[in-house]
mmCIF file of C-alpha atoms and ligand atoms in Angstrom:
data_model
loop_
_atom_site.group_PDB
_atom_site.id
_atom_site.type_symbol
_atom_site.label_atom_id
_atom_site.label_comp_id
_atom_site.label_asym_id
_atom_site.label_seq_id
_atom_site.Cartn_x
_atom_site.Cartn_y
_atom_site.Cartn_z
ATOM 1 C CA MET A 22 -11.402 -5.056 9.601
ATOM 2 C CA LYS A 23 -8.592 -2.782 10.768
ATOM 3 C CA ALA A 24 -5.470 -2.189 8.737
ATOM 4 C CA TYR A 25 -2.507 0.138 8.433
ATOM 5 C CA VAL A 26 -2.751 1.839 5.071
ATOM 6 C CA VAL A 27 -0.150 3.752 3.062
ATOM 7 C CA GLU A 28 -2.188 6.392 1.234
ATOM 8 C CA ALA A 29 0.843 8.390 0.094
ATOM 9 C CA PHE A 30 4.503 7.279 0.231
ATOM 10 C CA GLY A 31 6.158 8.624 3.349
ATOM 11 C CA PRO A 32 7.642 7.892 6.790
ATOM 12 C CA PRO A 33 6.097 5.391 9.259
ATOM 13 C CA GLU A 34 4.326 8.184 11.188
ATOM 14 C CA ALA A 35 2.303 9.021 8.054
ATOM 15 C CA ILE A 36 0.818 5.530 7.719
ATOM 16 C CA ALA A 37 -2.946 5.624 8.423
ATOM 17 C CA PHE A 38 -4.791 3.144 10.650
ATOM 18 C CA GLN A 39 -8.350 2.642 9.478
ATOM 19 C CA ASP A 40 -11.328 0.382 8.770
ATOM 20 C CA VAL A 41 -11.001 -1.382 5.455
ATOM 21 C CA ALA A 42 -13.678 -3.446 3.703
ATOM 22 C CA VAL A 43 -12.934 -7.132 3.188
ATOM 23 C CA GLY A 44 -12.954 -7.652 -0.599
ATOM 24 C CA GLU A 45 -14.055 -10.608 -2.707
ATOM 25 C CA LEU A 46 -11.749 -13.580 -2.841
ATOM 26 C CA PRO A 47 -10.302 -13.985 -6.371
ATOM 27 C CA LYS A 48 -9.857 -17.423 -7.955
ATOM 28 C CA GLY A 49 -6.809 -19.321 -6.708
ATOM 29 C CA HIS A 50 -6.548 -17.242 -3.520
ATOM 30 C CA VAL A 51 -7.051 -17.703 0.214
ATOM 31 C CA ARG A 52 -7.842 -15.150 2.900
ATOM 32 C CA LEU A 53 -5.875 -15.241 6.145
ATOM 33 C CA ARG A 54 -6.740 -13.962 9.570
ATOM 34 C CA VAL A 55 -3.299 -12.454 10.120
ATOM 35 C CA ARG A 56 -1.896 -13.148 13.614
ATOM 36 C CA ALA A 57 1.631 -11.787 13.257
ATOM 37 C CA SER A 58 3.502 -9.793 10.662
ATOM 38 C CA GLY A 59 7.245 -9.472 10.258
ATOM 39 C CA ALA A 60 8.522 -5.896 10.046
ATOM 40 C CA SER A 61 11.621 -5.253 7.976
ATOM 41 C CA LEU A 62 13.658 -2.571 6.301
ATOM 42 C CA LEU A 63 12.016 -3.652 3.048
ATOM 43 C CA ASP A 64 8.585 -2.779 4.486
ATOM 44 C CA ALA A 65 9.779 0.623 5.662
ATOM 45 C CA LEU A 66 11.395 1.361 2.277
ATOM 46 C CA ILE A 67 8.302 0.247 0.329
ATOM 47 C CA ALA A 68 6.073 2.449 2.515
ATOM 48 C CA ALA A 69 8.437 5.360 1.908
ATOM 49 C CA GLY A 70 8.455 4.814 -1.882
ATOM 50 C CA ARG A 71 12.222 4.208 -1.675
ATOM 51 C CA TYR A 72 12.223 0.630 -2.991
ATOM 52 C CA GLN A 73 12.415 -0.482 -6.630
ATOM 53 C CA VAL A 74 8.929 -2.016 -6.320
ATOM 54 C CA LYS A 75 6.250 0.670 -5.820
ATOM 55 C CA PRO A 76 2.861 -0.951 -5.144
ATOM 56 C CA PRO A 77 -0.220 0.946 -6.346
ATOM 57 C CA LEU A 78 -1.635 3.184 -3.600
ATOM 58 C CA PRO A 79 -3.318 2.652 -1.217
ATOM 59 C CA PHE A 80 -1.845 -0.530 0.249
ATOM 60 C CA SER A 81 -1.192 -2.136 3.587
ATOM 61 C CA PRO A 82 2.528 -2.628 4.320
ATOM 62 C CA GLY A 83 3.976 -5.907 5.601
ATOM 63 C CA SER A 84 5.709 -8.312 3.213
ATOM 64 C CA GLU A 85 5.724 -11.414 5.396
ATOM 65 C CA PHE A 86 3.092 -12.707 7.788
ATOM 66 C CA ALA A 87 1.426 -15.708 9.392
ATOM 67 C CA GLY A 88 -2.095 -16.609 10.429
ATOM 68 C CA GLU A 89 -5.016 -18.973 9.958
ATOM 69 C CA ILE A 90 -6.885 -19.445 6.715
ATOM 70 C CA GLU A 91 -10.407 -18.079 7.103
ATOM 71 C CA ALA A 92 -11.654 -18.522 3.518
ATOM 72 C CA VAL A 93 -10.543 -20.361 0.378
ATOM 73 C CA ALA A 94 -11.671 -19.691 -3.207
ATOM 74 C CA ALA A 95 -13.846 -22.446 -4.680
ATOM 75 C CA ASP A 96 -11.077 -23.672 -6.980
ATOM 76 C CA VAL A 97 -8.450 -24.078 -4.215
ATOM 77 C CA THR A 98 -8.072 -27.707 -3.187
ATOM 78 C CA THR A 99 -4.675 -27.699 -1.506
ATOM 79 C CA LEU A 100 -5.560 -25.668 1.607
ATOM 80 C CA LYS A 101 -8.466 -25.582 4.016
ATOM 81 C CA VAL A 102 -10.102 -23.185 6.435
ATOM 82 C CA GLY A 103 -8.426 -23.196 9.839
ATOM 83 C CA GLN A 104 -4.987 -24.196 8.570
ATOM 84 C CA ARG A 105 -2.027 -22.280 10.030
ATOM 85 C CA VAL A 106 0.198 -20.844 7.304
ATOM 86 C CA MET A 107 2.960 -18.351 6.584
ATOM 87 C CA ALA A 108 2.741 -16.215 3.479
ATOM 88 C CA GLY A 109 4.220 -13.184 1.841
ATOM 89 C CA GLY A 110 4.388 -10.825 -1.079
ATOM 90 C CA PHE A 111 5.390 -7.178 -1.068
ATOM 91 C CA THR A 112 2.428 -5.922 0.997
ATOM 92 C CA GLY A 113 -0.570 -6.861 3.129
ATOM 93 C CA GLY A 114 0.679 -8.001 6.541
ATOM 94 C CA PHE A 115 -0.141 -4.989 8.735
ATOM 95 C CA SER A 116 -3.796 -5.841 8.456
ATOM 96 C CA GLN A 117 -6.242 -8.103 10.266
ATOM 97 C CA THR A 118 -6.874 -10.060 7.076
ATOM 98 C CA ALA A 119 -4.793 -10.616 3.964
ATOM 99 C CA VAL A 120 -5.552 -12.206 0.600
ATOM 100 C CA VAL A 121 -2.748 -14.225 -0.994
ATOM 101 C CA PRO A 122 -2.417 -16.709 -3.869
ATOM 102 C CA ALA A 123 -2.864 -20.243 -2.476
ATOM 103 C CA ILE A 124 0.545 -21.104 -3.906
ATOM 104 C CA ALA A 125 2.150 -18.479 -1.626
ATOM 105 C CA ALA A 126 0.683 -19.888 1.607
ATOM 106 C CA VAL A 127 2.922 -22.477 3.263
ATOM 107 C CA PRO A 128 1.549 -24.621 6.118
ATOM 108 C CA ILE A 129 3.538 -24.190 9.333
ATOM 109 C CA PRO A 130 4.337 -26.830 11.937
ATOM 110 C CA ASP A 131 2.116 -26.923 15.060
ATOM 111 C CA ALA A 132 5.182 -26.198 17.194
ATOM 112 C CA MET A 133 5.970 -22.951 15.354
ATOM 113 C CA SER A 134 4.386 -19.828 16.839
ATOM 114 C CA PHE A 135 2.806 -17.227 14.569
ATOM 115 C CA GLU A 136 5.478 -14.733 15.702
ATOM 116 C CA THR A 137 8.267 -17.073 14.600
ATOM 117 C CA ALA A 138 6.513 -17.983 11.350
ATOM 118 C CA ALA A 139 5.985 -14.325 10.466
ATOM 119 C CA GLY A 140 9.736 -13.761 10.302
ATOM 120 C CA PHE A 141 10.821 -17.175 9.123
ATOM 121 C CA HIS A 142 10.623 -17.504 5.378
ATOM 122 C CA THR A 143 12.603 -14.562 3.979
ATOM 123 C CA ASN A 144 15.480 -14.445 6.421
ATOM 124 C CA TYR A 145 16.193 -18.163 6.813
ATOM 125 C CA MET A 146 15.608 -18.933 3.145
ATOM 126 C CA THR A 147 17.973 -16.126 2.136
ATOM 127 C CA ALA A 148 20.658 -17.441 4.468
ATOM 128 C CA LEU A 149 20.397 -21.050 3.357
ATOM 129 C CA HIS A 150 20.333 -20.147 -0.341
ATOM 130 C CA ALA A 151 23.324 -17.852 0.124
ATOM 131 C CA PHE A 152 25.417 -20.401 2.003
ATOM 132 C CA ARG A 153 24.376 -23.584 0.223
ATOM 133 C CA GLN A 154 23.938 -22.648 -3.436
ATOM 134 C CA ARG A 155 25.928 -19.406 -3.744
ATOM 135 C CA ALA A 156 28.966 -19.623 -1.408
ATOM 136 C CA GLU A 157 29.000 -23.419 -1.040
ATOM 137 C CA LEU A 158 29.965 -22.843 2.582
ATOM 138 C CA LYS A 159 31.758 -25.790 4.148
ATOM 139 C CA ALA A 160 31.924 -26.913 7.766
ATOM 140 C CA GLY A 161 34.981 -25.403 9.421
ATOM 141 C CA GLU A 162 35.085 -22.336 7.165
ATOM 142 C CA THR A 163 35.038 -18.870 8.692
ATOM 143 C CA LEU A 164 32.038 -16.676 7.894
ATOM 144 C CA LEU A 165 31.785 -12.955 8.563
ATOM 145 C CA VAL A 166 28.175 -11.781 9.014
ATOM 146 C CA LEU A 167 27.617 -8.038 8.525
ATOM 147 C CA GLY A 168 24.459 -6.446 9.962
ATOM 148 C CA ALA A 169 24.538 -9.346 12.412
ATOM 149 C CA GLY A 170 22.066 -7.713 14.788
ATOM 150 C CA GLY A 171 19.435 -7.304 12.048
ATOM 151 C CA GLY A 172 16.859 -9.731 10.681
ATOM 152 C CA VAL A 173 18.840 -11.126 7.731
ATOM 153 C CA GLY A 174 22.135 -11.193 9.646
ATOM 154 C CA SER A 175 20.810 -12.878 12.771
ATOM 155 C CA ALA A 176 19.173 -15.672 10.748
ATOM 156 C CA GLY A 177 22.491 -16.020 8.899
ATOM 157 C CA ILE A 178 24.291 -16.722 12.164
ATOM 158 C CA GLU A 179 21.840 -19.458 13.149
ATOM 159 C CA VAL A 180 21.943 -21.207 9.754
ATOM 160 C CA ALA A 181 25.731 -20.972 9.445
ATOM 161 C CA LYS A 182 26.242 -22.508 12.881
ATOM 162 C CA ILE A 183 24.060 -25.482 11.922
ATOM 163 C CA MET A 184 26.209 -25.866 8.782
ATOM 164 C CA GLY A 185 29.328 -26.017 10.949
ATOM 165 C CA ALA A 186 30.896 -22.654 10.141
ATOM 166 C CA ARG A 187 32.904 -20.506 12.526
ATOM 167 C CA VAL A 188 30.938 -17.255 12.705
ATOM 168 C CA ILE A 189 32.234 -13.738 13.248
ATOM 169 C CA ALA A 190 29.336 -11.323 13.772
ATOM 170 C CA ALA A 191 29.798 -7.619 13.033
ATOM 171 C CA ALA A 192 27.412 -5.015 14.426
ATOM 172 C CA SER A 193 27.391 -1.388 15.520
ATOM 173 C CA SER A 194 26.241 -1.673 19.136
ATOM 174 C CA GLU A 195 27.008 -3.724 22.210
ATOM 175 C CA GLU A 196 23.356 -4.770 22.398
ATOM 176 C CA LYS A 197 23.412 -6.141 18.830
ATOM 177 C CA ARG A 198 26.734 -7.913 19.423
ATOM 178 C CA ALA A 199 25.379 -9.518 22.604
ATOM 179 C CA PHE A 200 22.318 -10.719 20.660
ATOM 180 C CA ALA A 201 24.578 -12.203 17.956
ATOM 181 C CA THR A 202 26.630 -14.009 20.596
ATOM 182 C CA LYS A 203 23.440 -15.398 22.136
ATOM 183 C CA LEU A 204 22.539 -16.814 18.721
ATOM 184 C CA GLY A 205 25.819 -18.723 18.619
ATOM 185 C CA ALA A 206 28.312 -16.380 16.945
ATOM 186 C CA ASP A 207 31.859 -17.384 17.960
ATOM 187 C CA HIS A 208 33.070 -13.773 17.920
ATOM 188 C CA ALA A 209 31.301 -10.425 17.819
ATOM 189 C CA ILE A 210 33.156 -7.371 16.546
ATOM 190 C CA ASP A 211 32.547 -3.651 16.200
ATOM 191 C CA ILE A 212 32.123 -2.234 12.681
ATOM 192 C CA ALA A 213 34.060 0.975 13.453
ATOM 193 C CA PRO A 214 36.522 1.249 10.477
ATOM 194 C CA GLU A 215 39.503 1.941 12.747
ATOM 195 C CA VAL A 216 39.197 -1.448 14.498
ATOM 196 C CA PHE A 217 37.204 -3.619 12.087
ATOM 197 C CA ARG A 218 39.979 -5.087 9.887
ATOM 198 C CA ASP A 219 42.481 -5.445 12.735
ATOM 199 C CA ARG A 220 39.993 -7.481 14.763
ATOM 200 C CA LEU A 221 39.364 -9.749 11.766
ATOM 201 C CA LYS A 222 43.125 -10.250 11.295
ATOM 202 C CA GLU A 223 43.521 -11.026 14.962
ATOM 203 C CA ILE A 224 40.644 -13.551 15.043
ATOM 204 C CA THR A 225 41.707 -15.343 11.833
ATOM 205 C CA GLY A 226 45.432 -15.282 12.617
ATOM 206 C CA GLY A 227 46.038 -12.995 9.628
ATOM 207 C CA ARG A 228 44.466 -15.443 7.149
ATOM 208 C CA GLY A 229 41.170 -13.613 6.549
ATOM 209 C CA VAL A 230 37.621 -14.967 6.335
ATOM 210 C CA ASP A 231 36.368 -17.498 3.798
ATOM 211 C CA VAL A 232 32.929 -16.002 3.260
ATOM 212 C CA VAL A 233 31.315 -12.595 3.886
ATOM 213 C CA TYR A 234 27.510 -12.382 4.253
ATOM 214 C CA ASP A 235 26.699 -8.760 3.400
ATOM 215 C CA PRO A 236 23.179 -7.320 3.753
ATOM 216 C CA VAL A 237 24.578 -3.854 4.568
ATOM 217 C CA GLY A 238 26.673 -2.439 1.706
ATOM 218 C CA GLY A 239 28.072 1.088 2.048
ATOM 219 C CA GLN A 240 31.674 1.522 3.175
ATOM 220 C CA LEU A 241 31.683 -1.802 5.050
ATOM 221 C CA THR A 242 31.638 -3.822 1.824
ATOM 222 C CA GLU A 243 35.131 -2.903 0.653
ATOM 223 C CA LEU A 244 36.580 -3.285 4.148
ATOM 224 C CA ALA A 245 35.064 -6.759 4.390
ATOM 225 C CA PHE A 246 36.147 -7.738 0.867
ATOM 226 C CA ARG A 247 39.714 -6.703 1.724
ATOM 227 C CA SER A 248 39.523 -9.092 4.704
ATOM 228 C CA LEU A 249 38.758 -12.178 2.587
ATOM 229 C CA ALA A 250 41.133 -15.129 2.583
ATOM 230 C CA TRP A 251 42.464 -16.717 -0.619
ATOM 231 C CA ARG A 252 39.487 -18.126 -2.601
ATOM 232 C CA GLY A 253 37.065 -16.126 -0.456
ATOM 233 C CA ARG A 254 33.453 -15.447 -1.460
ATOM 234 C CA HIS A 255 31.645 -12.184 -0.743
ATOM 235 C CA LEU A 256 27.857 -12.600 -0.762
ATOM 236 C CA VAL A 257 25.986 -9.481 -1.934
ATOM 237 C CA VAL A 258 22.648 -9.629 -0.109
ATOM 238 C CA GLY A 259 21.422 -6.087 0.464
ATOM 239 C CA PHE A 260 22.168 -2.420 0.964
ATOM 240 C CA ALA A 261 20.728 -1.507 4.350
ATOM 241 C CA ALA A 262 23.260 1.334 4.614
ATOM 242 C CA GLY A 263 21.534 2.979 1.656
ATOM 243 C CA THR A 264 24.567 3.044 -0.662
ATOM 244 C CA ILE A 265 25.430 0.509 -3.333
ATOM 245 C CA PRO A 266 29.211 0.304 -2.986
ATOM 246 C CA ALA A 267 31.767 0.143 -5.780
ATOM 247 C CA LEU A 268 34.747 -2.192 -5.501
ATOM 248 C CA PRO A 269 38.236 -2.074 -7.114
ATOM 249 C CA VAL A 270 38.097 -5.341 -9.046
ATOM 250 C CA ASN A 271 41.829 -5.989 -8.711
ATOM 251 C CA LEU A 272 41.033 -7.092 -5.134
ATOM 252 C CA ALA A 273 39.202 -10.116 -6.549
ATOM 253 C CA LEU A 274 42.235 -10.984 -8.684
ATOM 254 C CA LEU A 275 44.703 -10.697 -5.822
ATOM 255 C CA LYS A 276 42.656 -12.971 -3.575
ATOM 256 C CA GLY A 277 41.282 -15.436 -6.124
ATOM 257 C CA ALA A 278 38.024 -14.190 -4.644
ATOM 258 C CA ALA A 279 34.460 -14.035 -5.948
ATOM 259 C CA LEU A 280 31.702 -11.478 -5.567
ATOM 260 C CA VAL A 281 28.498 -13.521 -5.517
ATOM 261 C CA GLY A 282 24.945 -12.198 -5.811
ATOM 262 C CA VAL A 283 22.051 -13.521 -3.721
ATOM 263 C CA ASP A 284 18.445 -12.875 -4.714
ATOM 264 C CA LEU A 285 15.905 -15.019 -2.903
ATOM 265 C CA ALA A 286 12.914 -13.880 -4.970
ATOM 266 C CA ARG A 287 14.489 -14.580 -8.374
ATOM 267 C CA PHE A 288 15.937 -17.881 -7.110
ATOM 268 C CA SER A 289 12.639 -19.086 -5.578
ATOM 269 C CA PHE A 290 10.020 -17.824 -8.004
ATOM 270 C CA MET A 291 11.763 -17.469 -11.384
ATOM 271 C CA HIS A 292 14.817 -19.660 -11.778
ATOM 272 C CA GLU A 293 15.022 -22.530 -9.285
ATOM 273 C CA PRO A 294 11.687 -23.142 -7.515
ATOM 274 C CA ALA A 295 12.370 -26.857 -7.008
ATOM 275 C CA VAL A 296 15.720 -26.162 -5.309
ATOM 276 C CA ALA A 297 14.063 -23.466 -3.175
ATOM 277 C CA ALA A 298 11.395 -25.985 -2.109
ATOM 278 C CA GLU A 299 14.171 -28.377 -1.026
ATOM 279 C CA ASN A 300 15.759 -25.575 1.011
ATOM 280 C CA LEU A 301 12.481 -24.861 2.786
ATOM 281 C CA LYS A 302 12.097 -28.578 3.522
ATOM 282 C CA GLN A 303 15.584 -28.566 5.047
ATOM 283 C CA LEU A 304 14.838 -25.546 7.246
ATOM 284 C CA LEU A 305 11.593 -27.076 8.487
ATOM 285 C CA ALA A 306 13.418 -30.352 9.184
ATOM 286 C CA TRP A 307 16.028 -28.460 11.235
ATOM 287 C CA PHE A 308 13.175 -26.757 13.074
ATOM 288 C CA ALA A 309 11.433 -30.101 13.738
ATOM 289 C CA SER A 310 14.638 -31.683 15.057
ATOM 290 C CA GLY A 311 15.321 -28.708 17.339
ATOM 291 C CA GLN A 312 18.596 -27.807 15.584
ATOM 292 C CA LEU A 313 17.086 -24.535 14.394
ATOM 293 C CA LYS A 314 15.522 -22.514 17.185
ATOM 294 C CA PRO A 315 14.546 -19.290 15.396
ATOM 295 C CA GLN A 316 14.862 -16.246 17.636
ATOM 296 C CA VAL A 317 12.724 -13.197 17.100
ATOM 297 C CA GLY A 318 13.641 -9.755 18.378
ATOM 298 C CA ARG A 319 11.049 -7.428 19.861
ATOM 299 C CA VAL A 320 7.388 -8.359 19.402
ATOM 300 C CA TYR A 321 5.395 -5.131 18.952
ATOM 301 C CA ALA A 322 1.678 -4.767 19.681
ATOM 302 C CA PHE A 323 -0.557 -4.012 16.675
ATOM 303 C CA SER A 324 -0.859 -0.448 17.935
ATOM 304 C CA GLU A 325 2.969 -0.134 17.763
ATOM 305 C CA ALA A 326 3.409 -1.145 14.096
ATOM 306 C CA ARG A 327 4.637 2.318 13.054
ATOM 307 C CA GLU A 328 7.170 2.263 15.899
ATOM 308 C CA ALA A 329 8.520 -1.072 14.622
ATOM 309 C CA LEU A 330 9.247 0.450 11.195
ATOM 310 C CA SER A 331 10.698 3.558 12.742
ATOM 311 C CA ASP A 332 13.047 1.497 14.996
ATOM 312 C CA ILE A 333 14.247 -0.401 11.925
ATOM 313 C CA LEU A 334 14.881 2.774 9.920
ATOM 314 C CA ASN A 335 16.812 4.246 12.848
ATOM 315 C CA ARG A 336 18.930 1.100 13.387
ATOM 316 C CA ARG A 337 17.414 0.550 16.832
ATOM 317 C CA ALA A 338 15.847 -2.845 16.085
ATOM 318 C CA VAL A 339 17.716 -5.870 17.417
ATOM 319 C CA GLY A 340 16.891 -9.202 15.747
ATOM 320 C CA LYS A 341 13.789 -9.782 13.664
ATOM 321 C CA ALA A 342 11.017 -7.315 14.551
ATOM 322 C CA VAL A 343 7.528 -8.785 14.593
ATOM 323 C CA VAL A 344 4.120 -7.128 14.975
ATOM 324 C CA ARG A 345 1.399 -9.131 16.729
ATOM 325 C CA VAL A 346 -1.843 -8.505 14.836
ATOM 326 C CA ASP A 347 -4.810 -8.592 17.220
HETATM 327 N N1 NAP B 420 19.028 -10.510 -1.461
HETATM 328 C C1 NAP B 420 17.945 -10.984 -0.907
HETATM 329 O O1 NAP B 420 17.328 -11.949 -1.373
HETATM 330 C C2 NAP B 420 17.423 -10.316 0.338
HETATM 331 C C3 NAP B 420 16.498 -10.975 1.159
HETATM 332 C C4 NAP B 420 16.066 -10.314 2.320
HETATM 333 C C5 NAP B 420 16.543 -9.040 2.626
HETATM 334 N N2 NAP B 420 17.421 -8.434 1.789
HETATM 335 C C6 NAP B 420 17.961 -7.091 2.090
HETATM 336 O O2 NAP B 420 18.842 -7.213 3.192
HETATM 337 C C7 NAP B 420 18.960 -5.943 3.822
HETATM 338 C C8 NAP B 420 18.870 -6.095 5.330
HETATM 339 O O3 NAP B 420 17.560 -6.452 5.686
HETATM 340 P P1 NAP B 420 17.183 -6.719 7.220
HETATM 341 O O4 NAP B 420 15.754 -7.118 7.213
HETATM 342 O O5 NAP B 420 18.196 -7.578 7.872
HETATM 343 O O6 NAP B 420 17.320 -5.270 7.832
HETATM 344 P P2 NAP B 420 17.535 -4.880 9.377
HETATM 345 O O7 NAP B 420 16.911 -5.914 10.242
HETATM 346 O O8 NAP B 420 17.092 -3.493 9.476
HETATM 347 O O9 NAP B 420 19.122 -4.993 9.559
HETATM 348 C C9 NAP B 420 19.998 -4.286 8.745
HETATM 349 C C10 NAP B 420 21.262 -3.940 9.506
HETATM 350 O O10 NAP B 420 22.008 -3.089 8.637
HETATM 351 C C11 NAP B 420 22.752 -2.160 9.389
HETATM 352 N N3 NAP B 420 22.626 -0.792 8.857
HETATM 353 C C12 NAP B 420 23.649 -0.003 8.475
HETATM 354 N N4 NAP B 420 23.233 1.171 8.043
HETATM 355 C C13 NAP B 420 21.900 1.162 8.151
HETATM 356 C C14 NAP B 420 20.894 2.127 7.860
HETATM 357 N N5 NAP B 420 21.195 3.332 7.349
HETATM 358 N N6 NAP B 420 19.604 1.808 8.111
HETATM 359 C C15 NAP B 420 19.291 0.592 8.593
HETATM 360 N N7 NAP B 420 20.218 -0.377 8.883
HETATM 361 C C16 NAP B 420 21.512 -0.079 8.661
HETATM 362 C C17 NAP B 420 22.238 -2.246 10.819
HETATM 363 O O11 NAP B 420 23.252 -2.888 11.561
HETATM 364 P P3 NAP B 420 24.354 -2.039 12.351
HETATM 365 O O12 NAP B 420 23.596 -1.026 13.184
HETATM 366 O O13 NAP B 420 25.050 -3.070 13.126
HETATM 367 O O14 NAP B 420 25.190 -1.381 11.289
HETATM 368 C C18 NAP B 420 21.019 -3.144 10.774
HETATM 369 O O15 NAP B 420 20.941 -3.982 11.915
HETATM 370 C C19 NAP B 420 17.879 -5.053 3.196
HETATM 371 O O16 NAP B 420 18.515 -4.215 2.251
HETATM 372 C C20 NAP B 420 16.961 -6.044 2.515
HETATM 373 O O17 NAP B 420 16.283 -5.475 1.433
HETATM 374 C C21 NAP B 420 17.873 -9.052 0.654
#
């Protein structure tokens, strides 16, 4: 089978494309025929060796994917060959087949395309966990979404709208702001520091926002925190800008505000798996009822997988990038 392979940590252009032998299926695992793989900043950072998790070399990038099960280990009774599933880990998606623990493969509804499923789990689960368990977002509250044109941010807009929030989307380009508006954002604003806080004041009538959803970090974090309303919550989700910001803590005191961490992996797999399972059930119910209509960004051909990672690293990607694996 064909796969993209990181032989040495480096930029997307250095990722090899080669024939790889299909290995034995370990106990408790299933093998998928991958049909689509999400592409994210995480994948680009892992391939570059710039993420805290460094998989042993060589490996195939792609932390989230969807496909059909083509083989199950003899001891797996919960899944069967032919079933459509989404799955993930840190690696493996940019490959025609992937081996995952059976417990990590989640059946997907017939109505969900492989492209949608490939980008579904991480982004929507992060948003729902952040809003429901961490910020306790209420209908009618105002939410500021940073990085609104990216994968995490765009899913945040869709989930927050279902929960009844008023959404202000912040993004660097007109194209990203238009995408955010299409997803239902009530306002879309530029992140340029000279206009950012004034626009927020204008939109909220000087009151500030109740919740900030922040997958970006860098200099935007403090500007957003300073724009919180009384009893505001600032959700720390990620650091796409590459810098972990520092914050003068007196700002929290002055606003009765909270800085709240969000970590989907620790929440789902270490601390609260039962609550995470309920969240996934809720998302799939919203999908089934048509309330959640997940939007993907550009769908890249398998031959364009490196370009997908490069677009993400260069802030060109709009929405969730997906690679079709054929
Ligand atoms: N905490 C969790 O559980 C969790 C779960 C999933 C992801 N994450 C993290 O969330 C972050 C965002 O992930 P994502 O998949 O949404 O990424 P993405 O699709 O690439 O979007 C990130 C956005 O960040 C902004 N950005 C600012 N500086 C950037 C830079 N130097 N390089 C790239 N983007 C930059 C861009 O928006 P503008 O151009 O508008 O500035 C971009 O659209 C990552 O750090 C990821 O690891 C955390």
